Short mmCIF file of C-alpha atoms and ligand atoms in Angstrom, two decimals:
data_model
loop_
_atom_site.label_atom_id
_atom_site.label_comp_id
_atom_site.label_asym_id
_atom_site.label_seq_id
_atom_site.Cartn_x
_atom_site.Cartn_y
_atom_site.Cartn_z
CA UNK A 162 1.52 24.23 23.87
CA UNK A 163 2.42 20.65 22.90
CA UNK A 164 4.97 19.57 20.30
CA UNK A 165 3.05 17.31 18.10
CA UNK A 166 5.95 15.14 16.24
CA UNK A 167 5.69 13.12 13.29
CA UNK A 168 7.03 9.67 12.55
CA UNK A 169 7.13 6.68 10.50
CA UNK A 170 5.22 3.60 12.24
CA UNK A 171 7.57 1.18 13.66
CA UNK A 172 7.62 -2.25 15.05
CA UNK A 173 5.82 -2.57 18.92
CA UNK A 174 3.29 0.34 17.50
CA UNK A 175 0.69 -1.67 17.12
CA UNK A 176 -0.61 -1.53 21.22
CA UNK A 177 -0.31 2.12 20.62
CA UNK A 178 -2.40 2.49 17.31
CA UNK A 179 -5.11 0.04 19.09
CA UNK A 180 -5.67 2.45 21.97
CA UNK A 181 -5.97 5.15 19.44
CA UNK A 182 -8.74 3.16 17.21
CA UNK A 183 -10.74 2.46 20.82
CA UNK A 184 -11.21 5.62 21.51
CA UNK A 185 -12.40 6.69 18.50
CA UNK A 186 -16.45 7.29 19.23
CA UNK A 187 -18.80 5.12 16.80
CA UNK A 188 -19.29 8.32 14.99
CA UNK A 189 -15.59 8.41 13.97
CA UNK A 190 -15.12 4.93 13.03
CA UNK A 191 -17.82 4.82 10.89
CA UNK A 192 -16.26 8.27 9.25
CA UNK A 193 -13.41 6.33 8.93
CA UNK A 194 -14.11 2.57 7.83
CA UNK A 195 -17.90 3.46 6.10
CA UNK A 196 -19.31 0.48 8.36
CA UNK A 197 -20.35 1.02 12.26
CA UNK A 198 -18.95 -2.97 12.31
CA UNK A 199 -15.17 -2.53 12.54
CA UNK A 200 -13.19 -5.23 13.86
CA UNK A 201 -10.81 -2.63 15.33
CA UNK A 202 -7.90 -5.16 16.46
CA UNK A 203 -7.35 -6.35 12.64
CA UNK A 204 -7.29 -2.98 12.08
CA UNK A 205 -4.42 -2.16 14.36
CA UNK A 206 -2.83 -4.73 13.19
CA UNK A 207 -3.29 -3.75 9.67
CA UNK A 208 -2.35 -0.12 10.69
CA UNK A 209 0.92 -1.31 12.27
CA UNK A 210 2.08 -3.04 9.43
CA UNK A 211 2.04 -1.05 6.34
CA UNK A 212 5.25 -2.44 5.18
CA UNK A 213 2.72 -5.97 4.00
CA UNK A 214 1.03 -3.46 1.57
CA UNK A 215 4.14 -1.39 0.81
CA UNK A 216 2.61 1.54 2.30
CA UNK A 217 3.44 4.36 4.53
CA UNK A 218 2.31 4.63 7.88
CA UNK A 219 2.79 7.96 9.99
CA UNK A 220 1.89 8.89 13.75
CA UNK A 221 1.45 11.90 15.67
CA UNK A 222 2.75 11.76 18.95
CA UNK A 223 2.42 14.56 21.25
CA UNK A 224 4.10 13.59 25.38
CA UNK A 225 4.89 10.58 24.23
CA UNK A 226 0.85 9.40 23.61
CA UNK A 227 -0.45 8.49 20.12
CA UNK A 228 -2.93 10.95 19.21
CA UNK A 229 -2.90 10.17 14.81
CA UNK A 230 -2.41 7.94 12.13
CA UNK A 231 -2.40 8.47 8.46
CA UNK A 232 -1.91 5.62 5.79
CA UNK A 233 -0.56 5.96 2.61
CA UNK A 234 -1.62 2.78 0.49
CA UNK A 235 -0.51 2.47 -3.35
CA UNK A 236 -2.97 2.38 -5.97
CA UNK A 237 -2.71 1.71 -9.46
CA UNK A 238 -1.42 4.28 -11.88
CA UNK A 239 0.49 6.30 -9.67
CA UNK A 240 -2.12 7.10 -7.42
CA UNK A 241 -2.50 6.72 -3.39
CA UNK A 242 -4.94 6.72 -1.34
CA UNK A 243 -4.87 8.26 2.08
CA UNK A 244 -6.79 8.24 5.34
CA UNK A 245 -6.74 9.38 8.61
CA UNK A 246 -7.78 9.13 12.62
CA UNK A 247 -7.21 11.90 15.21
CA UNK A 248 -7.95 11.32 18.52
CA UNK A 249 -10.71 13.85 19.49
CA UNK A 250 -9.22 16.11 22.20
CA UNK A 251 -6.20 17.06 19.87
CA UNK A 252 -8.77 17.91 16.58
CA UNK A 253 -8.52 21.23 15.04
CA UNK A 254 -4.85 21.52 15.94
CA UNK A 255 -3.59 20.84 12.06
CA UNK A 256 -2.87 17.25 13.00
CA UNK A 257 -4.45 15.89 9.81
CA UNK A 258 -3.31 18.53 7.79
CA UNK A 259 0.21 18.29 9.02
CA UNK A 260 0.22 14.18 8.38
CA UNK A 261 -1.47 14.87 4.70
CA UNK A 262 1.63 16.99 4.24
CA UNK A 263 4.21 14.63 5.06
CA UNK A 264 1.91 11.46 3.01
CA UNK A 265 2.39 14.19 -0.16
CA UNK A 266 6.17 14.15 0.99
CA UNK A 267 6.23 10.66 1.06
CA UNK A 268 4.19 10.13 -1.92
CA UNK A 269 6.39 12.40 -3.92
CA UNK A 270 9.41 10.68 -2.77
CA UNK A 271 7.62 7.78 -4.23
CA UNK A 272 7.41 9.31 -7.80
CA UNK A 273 3.31 9.06 -7.21
CA UNK A 274 1.24 11.24 -9.13
CA UNK A 275 -1.61 11.94 -7.05
CA UNK A 276 -3.29 11.11 -3.97
CA UNK A 277 -7.22 10.76 -3.24
CA UNK A 278 -9.35 10.29 0.07
CA UNK A 279 -12.62 8.37 -0.11
CA UNK A 280 -14.83 10.68 2.29
CA UNK A 281 -18.57 10.69 3.80
CA UNK A 282 -20.27 13.76 2.50
CA UNK A 283 -20.96 14.78 6.07
CA UNK A 284 -17.17 14.43 7.02
CA UNK A 285 -16.80 18.44 6.65
CA UNK A 286 -13.54 17.83 8.95
CA UNK A 287 -12.17 15.44 6.62
CA UNK A 288 -13.19 18.02 3.81
CA UNK A 289 -12.19 20.82 5.11
CA UNK A 290 -8.45 19.40 5.09
CA UNK A 291 -8.35 18.43 1.97
CA UNK A 292 -9.54 21.32 0.11
CA UNK A 293 -7.89 24.07 2.51
CA UNK A 294 -4.65 21.95 1.19
CA UNK A 295 -4.79 24.00 -2.33
CA UNK A 296 -5.24 22.50 -5.57
CA UNK A 297 -7.51 19.74 -5.67
CA UNK A 298 -10.40 18.03 -7.92
CA UNK A 299 -13.67 16.01 -6.21
CA UNK A 300 -15.91 13.29 -7.75
CA UNK A 301 -19.37 12.13 -5.92
CA UNK A 302 -20.82 9.20 -5.99
CA UNK A 303 -23.94 8.74 -3.75
CA UNK A 304 -23.02 9.75 -0.32
CA UNK A 305 -18.84 9.80 -1.22
CA UNK A 306 -16.60 12.54 -2.13
CA UNK A 307 -13.74 11.54 -3.87
CA UNK A 308 -11.30 14.03 -3.23
CA UNK A 309 -7.94 14.18 -5.46
CA UNK A 310 -4.66 15.92 -4.45
CA UNK A 311 -1.94 16.33 -7.06
CA UNK A 312 1.85 15.41 -5.64
CA UNK A 313 3.93 17.27 -7.65
CA UNK A 314 7.22 17.98 -6.80
CA UNK A 315 7.86 18.88 -3.12
CA UNK A 316 11.23 19.79 -1.48
CA UNK A 317 12.55 17.26 1.45
CA UNK A 318 11.14 17.05 4.69
CA UNK A 319 14.44 17.43 6.50
CA UNK A 320 13.15 17.07 10.35
CA UNK A 321 9.80 15.94 11.82
CA UNK A 322 6.94 18.27 11.19
CA UNK A 323 5.80 20.65 14.63
CA UNK A 324 2.30 22.05 15.33
CA UNK A 325 0.44 22.69 18.09
C1 COA B 536 -11.19 14.11 9.74
C2 COA B 536 -9.71 14.23 10.96
C3 COA B 536 -8.85 13.34 10.29
C4 COA B 536 -9.80 15.60 10.91
O1 COA B 536 -8.47 15.31 12.05
P1 COA B 536 -7.98 17.03 12.38
O2 COA B 536 -6.38 16.55 13.01
O3 COA B 536 -8.78 17.36 13.62
O4 COA B 536 -7.93 18.63 11.45
P2 COA B 536 -7.00 19.16 11.27
O5 COA B 536 -6.58 20.21 12.82
O6 COA B 536 -6.04 19.22 10.44
O7 COA B 536 -8.18 20.43 10.59
C5 COA B 536 -9.49 20.44 10.60
C6 COA B 536 -10.21 21.47 11.19
O8 COA B 536 -9.07 22.43 12.15
C7 COA B 536 -8.74 23.35 11.68
N1 COA B 536 -7.46 23.35 11.88
C8 COA B 536 -6.25 23.80 11.35
N2 COA B 536 -5.32 23.99 12.54
C9 COA B 536 -5.84 24.40 13.32
C10 COA B 536 -4.90 25.31 13.98
N3 COA B 536 -4.01 25.15 14.61
N4 COA B 536 -5.81 25.53 15.53
C11 COA B 536 -7.30 25.33 15.08
N5 COA B 536 -7.86 24.87 13.91
C12 COA B 536 -6.89 24.54 13.21
C13 COA B 536 -8.72 23.23 9.77
O9 COA B 536 -8.98 24.44 8.96
C14 COA B 536 -10.10 22.55 10.13
O10 COA B 536 -11.23 23.59 10.27
P3 COA B 536 -12.84 23.61 9.54
O11 COA B 536 -12.96 22.54 9.69
O12 COA B 536 -13.44 24.46 10.67
O13 COA B 536 -11.83 24.56 8.26
C15 COA B 536 -10.50 13.63 12.50
O14 COA B 536 -11.60 14.62 13.01
C16 COA B 536 -11.15 12.64 12.57
O15 COA B 536 -9.70 11.90 12.62
N6 COA B 536 -12.18 12.07 12.14
C17 COA B 536 -12.57 10.89 12.18
C18 COA B 536 -11.61 9.90 11.15
C19 COA B 536 -12.35 10.07 10.38
O16 COA B 536 -13.22 11.01 9.56
N7 COA B 536 -11.68 9.74 9.13
C20 COA B 536 -10.93 10.78 7.78
C21 COA B 536 -11.36 9.51 6.99
S1 COA B 536 -11.00 9.64 5.30
#
């Protein structure tokens, strides 16, 4: 059993994030960025500095190893877009689900109304995480499903989540 620690991205995380992204197989990269030609160094630089975009960046860490990343990017009209990457050996442990819960807390703290994710139709794992959360709405355009979750009022989180 391993404890999963969730914390915000902070200065100095860029190299760890880049290692996480480099470890993603081509299919995972495509599912995350909708292209096979993503510049991972740029993507890591972007993810390591959420403050540049008024975004919220979260990391999942196990035994000091960075195993997951999630981001909430503010969008117009009280919305926020979310996206996730979890290292393959750590999938199906509920890490993305835990990161989503924490992003919903962050969204509530910011007064956002709803979060959404744009997910490829074939990305069953991401769709499952979002659908299993509970109340949601879906729309589809071509091969992309937009899943929207209401933020609602949520109790404040006082300590890092642990799931293993
Ligand atoms: C999509 C992705 C982020 C999901 O991460 P994850 O940490 O494996 O997600 P979770 O573990 O929270 O949930 C995924 C599945 O595990 C299941 N699960 C959750 N907790 C579990 C547990 N404790 N034990 C076993 N399975 C569990 C969920 O029910 C879900 O299963 P299902 O698909 O059979 O319904 C990950 O697969 C990934 O990084 N993919 C590539 C990038 C990507 O697609 N990003 C999304 C773009 S928005």
